[in-house]
Amino acid sequence: MVKARAYAATSATSPLASTTIARRDPNEDDVQMEILFCGICHSDLHQVRNEWSGMMPTVYPCVPGHEIVGRVTKVGSAVKKFKVGDLAAVGCMVDSDGACPECKAGFEQFCPGLVLTYNFPDKHLGGVTYGGYSDSIVVKEQFVMRVPGNLDLAGAAPLLCAGITTYSPMRHWGVTKGKKVGVVGLGGLGHMAVKFAHALGAHTVVFTTTASKKDDALRLGADEVVLSKDANQMAKHAGSFDFILDSVSALHDINAYINLLARDGNLTMVGASPDPLPVAVFGLLFRRRSFSGSIIGGIAETQEMLDFCSQHNVTSDVEVIPIQKVNEAFERLMKSDVKYRFSIDMASLKSE
Amino acid sequence: MVKARAYAATSATSPLASTTIARRDPNEDDVQMEILFCGICHSDLHQVRNEWSGMMPTVYPCVPGHEIVGRVTKVGSAVKKFKVGDLAAVGCMVDSDGACPECKAGFEQFCPGLVLTYNFPDKHLGGVTYGGYSDSIVVKEQFVMRVPGNLDLAGAAPLLCAGITTYSPMRHWGVTKGKKVGVVGLGGLGHMAVKFAHALGAHTVVFTTTASKKDDALRLGADEVVLSKDANQMAKHAGSFDFILDSVSALHDINAYINLLARDGNLTMVGASPDPLPVAVFGLLFRRRSFSGSIIGGIAETQEMLDFCSQHNVTSDVEVIPIQKVNEAFERLMKSDVKYRFSIDMASLKSE
């Protein structure tokens, strides 16, 4: 076993604080890496504060973080794709059963034996898995992605969750040149959605409740910005969208957006409102529209996304922080006070 | 102009009664037909009673009926597909603009210039269009379908609405051999859905709240029947359906069915609940499920459906009534007291 430095919460109400955790010695199929950057995802905050107690109760100490970019420091004897010194990345998953139809079809995220990067039973060391708010991690090769060398590493970290979460449904629903795509909500997920829709060649429209976000939306790649509170602006777009990605994770009027879809248009939720969203059936009947959801993406598709980002020069807009500011960052995240993702520079952990 | 016998309502609270209406002389592109059978659709009742006053207020007198089967009695000089004596059918639509992208793509039902078979402005005679509770009708050739000779005509009439409404989404979402398909609600629409799912080769499961419907569901072609109130029975099917068609037009727990969908599974509503249906977002995120709607089908697809019915010997299970019993039938329809569709034998109108 190897000792690793990490930031952990010891209860739902404790701040994250410096600690030491164990990482396993790499098995023959494992990659050990030094973590360089780790993005802060809203899920980290939910998990640390045990806000998903019904579905996924938090085991303490909890080390969150599933947007991990680093450098390989050791590889097991059977590892083929990585060598010491390579850039590598880990996202939300670190293992799955590998045998079920979902795994075989490249949808590890739907595997019943899925192991998440943190707060999931750890079959190697017991206890639960520990995430990326740490100076190192050991992960099965199959769940480690290559990081193209031209990507800014701090901005690449959020691609592992915010990136794949928005890229995957766009690819699934056929976003491409000639399509009209809407993005609802301009936060960590939404800003990635704008970049991907634009890079995929679609006419990209951002919906926002905040007029002041317009310039930033255009800078990120939007062709148009619509104030969703303005009924006239909304009406002009009725029945015209091929695809809308909705990143809002609270109760909101989803029918206002469903009505903007063209025939066979799809609205995909990537935000997870805890309250059910009331859907007007007539809005679906006319034009044969559909309303769906999507969650991250499989390992192969995550690698495809990183390669796409390399080709199109896409990374997340990040505010880089030292890990000592993580609790402050959590508070700011609650107020959406970040453009658009925090990325922790893990070099800061060396000074602990 | 030609006088036609019909049954019409003169107000939202009047019973339907015998009357005389005008039909236009056939134009060069028109087909005139003697109506032999007309199905009774729940829409007829909604329209007659002005229950859609917000969306489509009823103009009186109102002659409903959009499940029409008859025999051609006269054709305009430009008509090519029909000759006098042919069997023919008319569904929910009698005209569209013919020029918009929807029409060009075969989706006349989504044309902004769509003309419905009844209660829509009639550009030929003024007033509104009159439906199939009548002894004749005149319709543009393009909106008239051929009726294969081997179909029972009384049972064929409901294919023009209940049939295409259930056939179209099954084709769109890829129902075929090897797929697992659910049908929610066993009424006029649901019983057609069971027949189509079975004829398309899918493993067909009927969900019902009424144990007594089991034998009938199996007779109609179901492979399994699940009591939707029985949580254990429902749990056995979790995550296993490729497609579910939901014909329930009232508020109900849609999430119980969404959770039964496999990865990329789709639930399509063909029933139109007036109340929004609350959708739990987590049920959509996991397995990338989708929830959608569908309404009738285009003209070419309606013809395809009739030809499919001819090949697979599919018609609606009907209770044939004389038109003099139409008000009684409306009352029974309100109580779902029909297996599974009323079909009016229009010969009864001759005795008026």
XYZ file of C-alpha atoms in Angstrom:
704
model
C 0.000 0.000 0.000
C 1.014 3.558 -0.693
C 0.108 6.521 1.446
C -1.422 9.440 -0.388
C -2.218 12.944 0.658
C -5.845 13.942 0.223
C -8.565 16.328 1.285
C -11.466 14.589 2.973
C -14.684 15.412 4.809
C -15.310 13.515 8.022
C -19.022 14.320 8.240
C -21.797 16.003 6.262
C -21.160 19.242 8.091
C -17.341 19.224 8.298
C -15.192 21.232 5.929
C -12.781 19.260 3.766
C -9.394 18.987 5.478
C -5.970 17.556 4.802
C -5.506 13.880 5.609
C -3.638 10.763 4.556
C -5.299 7.838 2.764
C -4.131 4.457 1.453
C -3.896 3.618 -2.244
C -3.249 0.041 -3.345
C 0.008 -1.051 -4.929
C -0.736 -1.340 -8.638
C -1.944 -4.775 -9.733
C -0.807 -6.077 -13.086
C -3.678 -4.310 -14.890
C -3.432 -1.063 -12.899
C -2.110 2.386 -13.678
C -0.765 4.537 -10.850
C -0.752 8.237 -11.488
C 0.258 11.486 -9.855
C -2.778 13.762 -9.960
C -2.027 17.175 -11.480
C -5.507 18.729 -11.655
C -8.932 17.752 -10.409
C -12.115 19.597 -11.368
C -14.823 20.378 -8.815
C -18.183 18.956 -9.834
C -21.471 19.774 -8.117
C -21.725 16.034 -7.391
C -18.678 16.365 -5.119
C -20.567 18.843 -2.991
C -23.773 16.722 -2.954
C -21.812 13.651 -1.905
C -19.676 15.357 0.738
C -22.768 16.880 2.341
C -24.715 13.606 2.109
C -27.447 15.261 0.049
C -28.105 11.993 -1.785
C -28.588 10.049 1.444
C -31.575 8.169 0.021
C -29.823 6.933 -3.099
C -26.112 6.951 -2.250
C -25.467 7.633 1.454
C -22.004 9.033 2.094
C -19.378 6.960 3.908
C -16.862 9.110 5.820
C -14.108 10.040 5.442
C -15.161 11.076 1.946
C -12.566 12.093 -0.656
C -14.490 13.431 -3.667
C -13.281 14.292 -7.184
C -13.959 12.573 -10.510
C -12.431 14.980 -13.023
C -8.865 13.798 -12.776
C -5.884 14.567 -14.969
C -2.374 13.425 -14.113
C 0.850 11.753 -15.100
C 1.532 8.023 -14.988
C 4.049 7.075 -12.272
C 3.877 3.271 -12.390
C 2.149 0.603 -14.490
C 1.300 -3.054 -13.821
C 2.963 -5.772 -15.894
C -0.089 -6.317 -18.115
C -0.688 -2.648 -18.882
C -0.371 -1.951 -22.616
C -1.650 1.545 -23.344
C 0.354 3.534 -20.790
C 3.957 3.986 -19.746
C 5.516 6.036 -16.976
C 5.404 9.744 -17.832
C 2.267 9.605 -20.001
C -0.557 12.049 -19.406
C -3.678 10.226 -18.284
C -7.191 10.906 -17.026
C -9.837 9.295 -14.866
C -13.521 10.218 -14.793
C -16.536 9.101 -12.792
C -15.913 5.341 -13.052
C -13.016 3.125 -11.978
C -14.424 -0.371 -12.593
C -17.388 -2.377 -13.910
C -18.205 -6.052 -14.328
C -16.920 -6.095 -17.918
C -19.237 -8.955 -18.817
C -22.773 -7.581 -18.958
C -24.493 -6.447 -22.174
C -24.015 -2.793 -21.162
C -20.248 -3.184 -20.733
C -19.992 -5.148 -23.973
C -21.843 -2.383 -25.781
C -19.542 0.304 -24.353
C -22.030 1.648 -21.814
C -20.063 0.975 -18.624
C -22.028 3.770 -16.963
C -25.115 1.541 -16.982
C -23.365 -1.629 -15.740
C -25.002 -3.082 -12.626
C -21.501 -3.756 -11.276
C -20.280 -0.209 -11.883
C -17.763 1.190 -9.356
C -17.778 4.961 -9.060
C -14.570 6.871 -8.449
C -15.547 7.808 -4.901
C -17.885 6.610 -2.169
C -18.345 3.155 -3.715
C -17.282 -0.151 -2.094
C -13.576 -0.727 -2.791
C -12.959 -4.430 -3.404
C -9.197 -3.999 -3.197
C -8.718 -2.279 0.155
C -12.163 -2.487 1.695
C -14.013 0.639 2.714
C -14.948 2.944 -0.133
C -13.193 4.343 -3.159
C -11.442 7.683 -2.771
C -11.575 10.309 -5.516
C -9.266 12.854 -7.020
C -8.811 15.444 -4.265
C -5.520 13.686 -3.664
C -1.952 13.584 -4.933
C -2.218 10.113 -6.472
C -4.632 7.395 -7.543
C -4.438 3.790 -8.775
C -6.991 2.744 -11.405
C -7.510 -0.266 -13.676
C -6.044 0.507 -17.100
C -9.372 -0.005 -18.832
C -10.804 3.005 -16.962
C -7.885 5.326 -17.676
C -8.025 7.640 -20.693
C -5.181 9.141 -22.703
C -4.905 12.961 -22.565
C -3.808 14.558 -25.844
C -0.703 16.652 -25.272
C -2.052 19.873 -26.737
C -4.805 20.302 -24.127
C -4.396 22.704 -21.230
C -4.389 20.310 -18.283
C -6.293 22.489 -15.808
C -9.030 23.027 -18.417
C -8.975 19.385 -19.483
C -9.859 18.025 -16.040
C -13.569 19.031 -16.188
C -13.906 17.256 -19.542
C -13.964 13.983 -17.603
C -17.438 14.724 -16.209
C -18.883 18.033 -17.478
C -17.377 17.362 -20.904
C -18.553 13.816 -21.528
C -21.964 14.534 -19.949
C -22.687 17.135 -22.616
C -20.783 15.583 -25.537
C -22.402 12.144 -25.305
C -26.086 13.146 -25.775
C -25.144 15.512 -28.605
C -23.476 12.685 -30.461
C -26.333 10.300 -29.682
C -29.005 12.684 -30.955
C -27.085 13.603 -34.087
C -25.890 17.153 -33.439
C -23.949 18.226 -36.499
C -23.639 20.954 -39.104
C -27.051 22.141 -40.285
C -28.793 21.371 -36.985
C -30.219 23.960 -34.600
C -29.237 23.276 -31.004
C -30.333 24.951 -27.784
C -28.544 24.990 -24.443
C -30.515 25.748 -21.278
C -28.451 27.027 -18.370
C -24.932 28.415 -18.676
C -22.962 26.843 -15.835
C -20.314 24.139 -15.701
C -22.284 21.776 -17.919
C -23.972 24.425 -20.061
C -20.782 26.193 -21.056
C -19.296 22.881 -22.226
C -22.503 22.176 -24.182
C -22.130 25.510 -26.001
C -18.528 24.726 -26.907
C -19.405 21.247 -28.176
C -22.490 22.332 -30.148
C -20.417 25.031 -31.798
C -17.472 22.702 -32.466
C -19.853 20.117 -33.962
C -20.990 22.804 -36.412
C -24.546 23.352 -35.161
C -26.354 26.689 -35.020
C -26.134 27.180 -31.269
C -28.657 29.090 -29.173
C -28.204 29.743 -25.457
C -31.245 30.244 -23.240
C -30.605 32.217 -20.107
C -32.576 34.111 -17.495
C -29.678 36.574 -17.089
C -29.182 39.212 -19.783
C -25.654 39.875 -18.540
C -24.563 36.419 -19.678
C -25.109 37.279 -23.332
C -21.587 38.424 -24.196
C -20.045 35.454 -22.495
C -22.381 33.062 -24.297
C -21.375 34.550 -27.637
C -17.705 34.320 -26.699
C -18.137 30.622 -25.832
C -19.529 29.949 -29.314
C -23.250 30.718 -29.244
C -24.777 32.106 -32.439
C -27.779 33.538 -30.585
C -28.823 34.185 -26.999
C -32.484 34.083 -25.953
C -33.814 35.515 -22.722
C -36.076 32.695 -21.601
C -38.290 35.058 -19.579
C -39.154 37.009 -22.736
C -42.189 35.300 -24.262
C -41.770 37.120 -27.572
C -38.190 35.967 -27.997
C -39.213 32.420 -27.091
C -42.172 32.442 -29.506
C -39.892 33.305 -32.429
C -38.135 29.968 -31.976
C -41.269 27.782 -31.627
C -40.993 24.444 -33.384
C -37.501 25.068 -34.714
C -34.935 23.144 -32.647
C -33.512 19.750 -33.527
C -31.993 19.270 -30.101
C -31.979 21.060 -26.756
C -29.680 20.190 -23.889
C -31.011 21.241 -20.501
C -28.474 21.474 -17.694
C -30.766 22.974 -15.060
C -30.901 20.801 -11.961
C -33.922 22.438 -10.321
C -37.661 22.469 -10.993
C -38.358 24.658 -14.041
C -40.853 24.950 -16.886
C -39.666 22.262 -19.253
C -42.699 22.647 -21.535
C -41.523 26.095 -22.630
C -38.518 24.343 -24.179
C -40.306 21.226 -25.471
C -42.537 23.563 -27.488
C -39.455 24.941 -29.237
C -38.587 21.526 -30.709
C -39.143 20.743 -34.384
C -40.638 17.450 -35.571
C -38.709 14.562 -34.023
C -36.757 17.059 -31.941
C -35.340 15.898 -28.636
C -34.755 17.639 -25.331
C -32.219 15.871 -23.133
C -31.844 16.598 -19.439
C -28.368 16.376 -17.972
C -29.326 18.312 -14.871
C -31.084 16.191 -12.272
C -33.922 18.086 -10.658
C -34.857 16.327 -7.400
C -38.495 17.256 -8.098
C -40.349 15.598 -10.983
C -40.834 17.898 -13.984
C -44.473 18.216 -15.123
C -44.636 17.450 -18.846
C -47.629 18.587 -20.941
C -48.529 15.621 -23.140
C -49.886 17.706 -26.030
C -46.434 19.246 -26.457
C -45.029 15.774 -27.105
C -47.863 14.531 -29.348
C -47.535 17.354 -31.823
C -44.354 17.009 -33.887
C -43.536 13.654 -32.267
C -41.104 15.260 -29.853
C -39.160 13.388 -27.206
C -37.860 14.202 -23.755
C -34.981 12.208 -22.381
C -31.999 12.028 -20.076
C -28.352 11.169 -20.313
C -25.597 10.537 -17.806
C -21.847 10.789 -18.555
C -20.784 8.339 -21.296
C -18.869 5.086 -21.755
C -15.078 4.798 -21.581
C -14.550 4.560 -25.337
C -16.770 7.565 -25.919
C -14.938 9.538 -23.225
C -11.678 8.868 -25.060
C -13.376 9.906 -28.330
C -14.474 13.141 -26.620
C -10.930 13.903 -25.421
C -9.620 13.316 -28.942
C -12.378 15.555 -30.346
C -11.347 18.250 -27.849
C -7.773 17.919 -28.999
C -8.772 18.389 -32.646
C -11.128 21.288 -31.965
C -9.133 22.894 -29.168
C -11.923 22.576 -26.619
C -11.329 22.715 -22.882
C -13.348 23.965 -19.954
C -13.096 27.586 -18.829
C -11.634 27.154 -15.380
C -10.650 29.096 -12.318
C -7.587 27.327 -10.974
C -7.416 27.157 -7.185
C -5.080 25.606 -4.627
C -6.696 22.812 -2.644
C -6.581 24.992 0.457
C -9.403 27.034 -1.104
C -11.688 24.068 -1.772
C -14.179 24.855 0.993
C -14.486 28.421 -0.213
C -14.958 27.081 -3.749
C -17.807 24.855 -2.538
C -19.540 27.898 -1.067
C -19.087 29.834 -4.301
C -20.325 26.848 -6.335
C -23.563 26.962 -4.336
C -24.044 30.513 -5.635
C -22.937 29.642 -9.202
C -20.089 32.074 -8.617
C -17.557 30.546 -10.990
C -16.780 30.851 -14.687
C -17.270 28.039 -15.312
C -15.550 25.297 -13.367
C -13.046 25.167 -10.542
C -9.919 23.142 -11.243
C -7.723 22.282 -8.282
C -3.983 22.543 -8.908
C -2.836 19.509 -6.965
C 0.730 20.821 -6.671
C -0.742 22.846 -3.801
C -1.131 19.617 -1.850
C 2.651 19.229 -1.621
C 2.817 22.155 0.792
C 0.505 20.459 3.320
C -74.107 20.557 -54.130
C -75.406 17.226 -52.928
C -77.594 16.727 -49.894
C -76.412 14.097 -47.471
C -78.022 12.522 -44.471
C -76.059 12.854 -41.260
C -76.221 12.797 -37.487
C -75.269 16.088 -35.907
C -75.179 17.766 -32.511
C -76.596 21.290 -32.355
C -75.011 22.183 -29.005
C -72.598 20.810 -26.413
C -75.497 19.369 -24.463
C -77.731 18.120 -27.294
C -77.851 14.489 -28.323
C -76.835 13.730 -31.882
C -79.888 13.722 -34.158
C -80.732 13.098 -37.788
C -80.289 16.024 -40.129
C -79.403 16.937 -43.694
C -76.085 18.536 -44.671
C -74.521 19.740 -47.925
C -71.558 18.032 -49.573
C -69.790 19.679 -52.484
C -69.999 18.335 -56.025
C -66.684 16.574 -56.618
C -63.959 18.811 -58.045
C -61.580 17.309 -60.573
C -59.283 16.001 -57.816
C -62.081 14.789 -55.528
C -63.459 11.390 -54.662
C -67.103 11.070 -53.636
C -67.967 8.028 -51.565
C -70.909 6.340 -49.951
C -69.986 5.759 -46.318
C -70.462 2.143 -45.227
C -68.991 2.189 -41.724
C -67.699 4.880 -39.398
C -65.883 4.138 -36.128
C -66.622 6.104 -32.968
C -63.478 7.710 -31.556
C -63.264 9.344 -28.137
C -62.338 12.539 -30.005
C -65.841 12.567 -31.505
C -67.307 12.778 -28.035
C -64.819 15.449 -26.892
C -65.583 17.586 -29.947
C -69.365 17.179 -29.842
C -69.422 18.181 -26.174
C -67.005 21.064 -26.735
C -64.540 19.625 -24.225
C -61.628 21.086 -26.198
C -63.106 24.583 -26.147
C -59.709 26.162 -25.404
C -57.876 24.535 -28.291
C -60.553 23.698 -30.855
C -63.937 25.198 -29.966
C -66.838 23.333 -31.543
C -68.901 24.947 -34.304
C -72.499 23.661 -34.399
C -74.060 21.785 -36.005
C -71.215 19.310 -35.506
C -71.038 16.081 -37.521
C -68.182 14.017 -36.055
C -66.513 10.843 -37.360
C -62.993 10.317 -38.747
C -62.792 6.544 -39.101
C -64.521 6.245 -42.444
C -64.785 3.296 -44.806
C -66.953 3.369 -47.923
C -67.367 2.784 -51.604
C -66.511 5.258 -54.339
C -69.591 6.654 -56.108
C -68.036 9.365 -58.267
C -64.547 10.633 -59.141
C -63.280 13.943 -60.535
C -61.662 14.022 -63.969
C -58.104 14.190 -62.574
C -58.509 11.331 -60.106
C -56.129 8.483 -60.895
C -56.118 5.999 -58.017
C -59.863 5.411 -57.661
C -62.785 4.415 -59.836
C -66.463 4.050 -59.059
C -67.089 0.934 -56.966
C -63.687 0.857 -55.252
C -63.451 0.497 -51.494
C -61.932 3.606 -49.950
C -61.204 5.140 -46.572
C -60.798 8.558 -44.975
C -59.164 9.254 -41.625
C -58.605 12.346 -39.506
C -57.404 14.650 -42.302
C -59.007 15.831 -45.541
C -56.518 18.459 -46.750
C -53.171 20.162 -46.065
C -51.100 22.817 -47.791
C -49.083 20.229 -49.719
C -46.099 22.562 -49.934
C -44.533 22.778 -46.474
C -41.578 20.651 -45.324
C -43.916 18.493 -43.228
C -46.160 17.676 -46.190
C -43.169 17.024 -48.413
C -41.766 14.630 -45.824
C -45.083 12.750 -45.564
C -46.111 14.229 -42.225
C -49.354 15.917 -43.270
C -50.529 15.618 -39.654
C -48.018 18.312 -38.693
C -48.790 20.685 -41.597
C -49.712 24.196 -40.429
C -52.419 24.212 -43.122
C -53.895 20.887 -42.055
C -57.687 20.496 -42.443
C -59.253 17.977 -40.086
C -62.171 15.830 -41.195
C -64.643 17.650 -38.963
C -64.986 20.990 -37.218
C -62.320 22.692 -39.350
C -62.956 25.627 -41.727
C -64.261 24.287 -45.052
C -62.811 26.341 -47.898
C -65.191 24.788 -50.435
C -68.616 25.406 -48.878
C -67.801 27.738 -46.006
C -68.677 26.805 -42.452
C -66.831 23.776 -41.092
C -66.005 20.330 -42.360
C -68.471 17.540 -41.573
C -67.266 14.070 -40.624
C -68.323 10.507 -41.215
C -71.576 10.167 -39.268
C -73.218 10.593 -42.662
C -74.166 8.596 -45.730
C -71.608 10.247 -48.024
C -68.507 12.409 -48.127
C -66.389 14.173 -50.755
C -62.618 14.251 -50.166
C -59.544 15.236 -52.169
C -58.051 12.088 -53.706
C -54.724 12.622 -51.963
C -56.430 12.121 -48.583
C -58.328 8.976 -49.578
C -56.811 5.566 -48.860
C -57.376 2.248 -50.631
C -59.010 -0.467 -48.504
C -57.719 -3.989 -49.214
C -60.611 -6.268 -50.147
C -59.925 -8.948 -47.566
C -60.539 -6.691 -44.561
C -63.805 -6.796 -42.658
C -65.170 -3.331 -43.333
C -66.776 -2.699 -39.945
C -63.484 -3.659 -38.226
C -61.418 -1.728 -40.756
C -63.039 1.634 -40.002
C -61.243 2.173 -36.640
C -57.897 1.529 -38.336
C -58.144 5.058 -39.744
C -57.556 6.618 -36.329
C -56.998 4.025 -33.579
C -55.000 1.902 -36.008
C -52.609 4.476 -37.420
C -52.183 6.140 -34.004
C -50.701 2.942 -32.592
C -48.989 1.613 -35.728
C -47.046 4.784 -36.513
C -45.023 5.111 -33.262
C -44.257 1.385 -33.278
C -42.742 1.684 -36.729
C -40.912 4.876 -35.810
C -39.332 3.369 -32.686
C -38.363 0.151 -34.405
C -40.794 -2.420 -32.994
C -39.929 -5.735 -34.618
C -39.125 -9.356 -33.874
C -36.773 -9.667 -30.897
C -38.040 -6.509 -29.186
C -39.979 -6.397 -25.934
C -42.990 -4.102 -26.147
C -45.430 -2.967 -23.477
C -48.944 -1.630 -23.931
C -50.511 0.454 -21.149
C -54.305 0.549 -21.183
C -56.511 -1.896 -23.066
C -59.166 0.221 -24.766
C -59.756 1.261 -28.351
C -56.142 2.330 -28.876
C -54.558 -0.242 -26.570
C -56.201 -3.253 -28.156
C -54.928 -2.133 -31.578
C -51.446 -1.654 -30.105
C -51.475 -5.251 -28.845
C -52.489 -6.544 -32.270
C -49.800 -4.522 -34.049
C -47.006 -5.348 -31.570
C -47.875 -9.028 -31.940
C -48.142 -8.839 -35.742
C -44.783 -7.034 -35.886
C -43.278 -10.002 -34.061
C -42.462 -8.366 -30.719
C -42.774 -9.996 -27.311
C -45.904 -8.169 -26.203
C -46.788 -7.352 -22.599
C -50.070 -5.742 -21.580
C -50.257 -3.655 -18.406
C -53.683 -3.404 -16.883
C -55.264 -2.476 -13.571
C -58.043 -5.005 -14.168
C -57.232 -8.700 -13.644
C -60.348 -9.695 -15.586
C -58.840 -8.317 -18.795
C -56.091 -10.935 -18.821
C -57.786 -13.553 -21.011
C -58.845 -10.973 -23.522
C -55.338 -9.499 -23.677
C -53.895 -12.944 -24.401
C -56.542 -13.544 -27.072
C -55.629 -10.232 -28.739
C -52.006 -11.338 -29.005
C -50.281 -10.502 -25.716
C -47.539 -12.862 -24.549
C -47.810 -11.680 -20.958
C -50.172 -9.610 -18.840
C -48.915 -7.580 -15.859
C -51.141 -6.157 -13.151
C -49.728 -2.666 -12.856
C -50.878 -2.324 -9.246
C -48.734 -5.311 -8.234
C -45.288 -3.902 -7.383
C -43.685 -7.362 -7.453
C -44.929 -8.084 -10.959
C -43.758 -4.659 -12.099
C -40.317 -5.060 -10.478
C -39.691 -8.265 -12.440
C -39.788 -6.258 -15.664
C -37.541 -3.367 -14.521
C -35.166 -2.129 -17.204
C -36.308 -4.648 -19.813
C -38.566 -2.944 -22.356
C -37.464 -1.575 -25.714
C -40.713 0.288 -26.239
C -43.889 1.018 -24.303
C -46.992 2.539 -25.823
C -49.203 4.303 -23.285
C -52.796 4.918 -24.324
C -54.060 6.265 -21.013
C -55.531 9.739 -21.407
C -55.699 10.643 -17.717
C -53.144 11.576 -15.057
C -51.254 8.431 -14.002
C -47.855 7.397 -12.688
C -45.751 7.456 -15.825
C -42.500 6.901 -13.893
C -43.571 3.375 -12.992
C -43.413 2.591 -16.722
C -40.343 4.671 -17.585
C -38.438 2.600 -15.020
C -39.306 -0.539 -16.972
C -37.447 0.684 -20.066
C -34.093 -0.775 -21.085
C -31.195 1.392 -22.248
C -32.378 3.686 -25.049
C -35.914 2.466 -24.468
C -38.770 4.777 -25.375
C -42.199 5.318 -23.900
C -44.619 6.983 -26.302
C -47.872 8.560 -25.189
C -50.810 8.342 -27.548
C -53.321 9.189 -24.857
C -53.536 12.897 -24.127
C -53.879 13.541 -20.425
C -55.199 17.088 -19.921
C -53.005 17.328 -16.803
C -49.210 17.439 -17.149
C -47.515 14.167 -16.199
C -44.766 14.562 -13.552
C -41.588 12.916 -14.859
C -38.785 11.934 -12.478
C -35.573 13.043 -14.155
C -33.402 10.297 -12.631
C -35.520 7.689 -14.412
C -34.555 9.264 -17.742
C -30.854 9.820 -16.930
C -30.198 6.195 -16.129
C -30.261 4.041 -19.264
C -30.714 7.128 -21.484
C -34.453 6.567 -21.715
C -36.846 8.795 -23.631
C -40.448 9.836 -23.216
C -42.354 11.038 -26.233
C -45.662 11.476 -27.983
C -47.187 10.631 -31.315
C -50.367 11.591 -33.112
C -51.951 9.601 -35.984
C -49.581 9.316 -38.985
C -49.126 10.667 -42.504
C -51.228 9.627 -45.480
C -48.607 7.317 -47.021
C -48.023 5.629 -43.679
C -51.770 5.194 -43.166
C -51.938 3.380 -46.498
C -48.913 1.283 -45.456
C -50.763 0.409 -42.242
C -53.882 -0.688 -44.127
C -51.746 -2.874 -46.395
C -49.972 -4.319 -43.337
C -53.392 -5.094 -41.826
C -54.370 -6.854 -45.030
C -51.246 -9.019 -44.949
C -51.513 -9.820 -41.240
C -55.292 -10.006 -41.041
C -55.550 -7.236 -38.469
C -58.759 -5.301 -37.858
C -60.293 -3.706 -34.806
C -62.586 -5.681 -32.527
C -65.837 -3.823 -32.987
C -69.393 -3.721 -31.755
C -71.458 -2.766 -34.789
C -74.344 -0.432 -34.035
C -77.002 1.359 -36.057
C -76.622 5.128 -36.001
C -79.800 5.413 -33.976
C -77.804 4.029 -31.011
C -74.991 6.566 -31.266
C -75.998 8.581 -28.187
C -76.193 5.423 -26.118
C -72.787 4.419 -27.494
C -71.330 7.776 -26.375
C -72.588 7.122 -22.844
C -71.092 3.634 -22.867
C -67.799 4.983 -24.263
C -67.571 7.268 -21.234
C -67.619 4.133 -19.075
C -65.199 2.212 -21.357
C -68.097 -0.205 -21.890
C -67.132 -1.458 -25.349
C -64.878 -4.179 -26.703
C -63.110 -2.364 -28.182
C -64.525 0.132 -30.613
C -68.008 1.005 -31.858
C -68.459 0.889 -35.621
C -71.603 2.491 -37.025
C -73.259 0.570 -39.844
C -74.259 3.477 -42.033
C -76.920 1.433 -43.851
C -79.013 2.249 -40.789
C -79.125 5.867 -41.926
C -81.245 4.907 -44.943
C -84.207 4.228 -42.651
C -84.223 7.793 -41.295
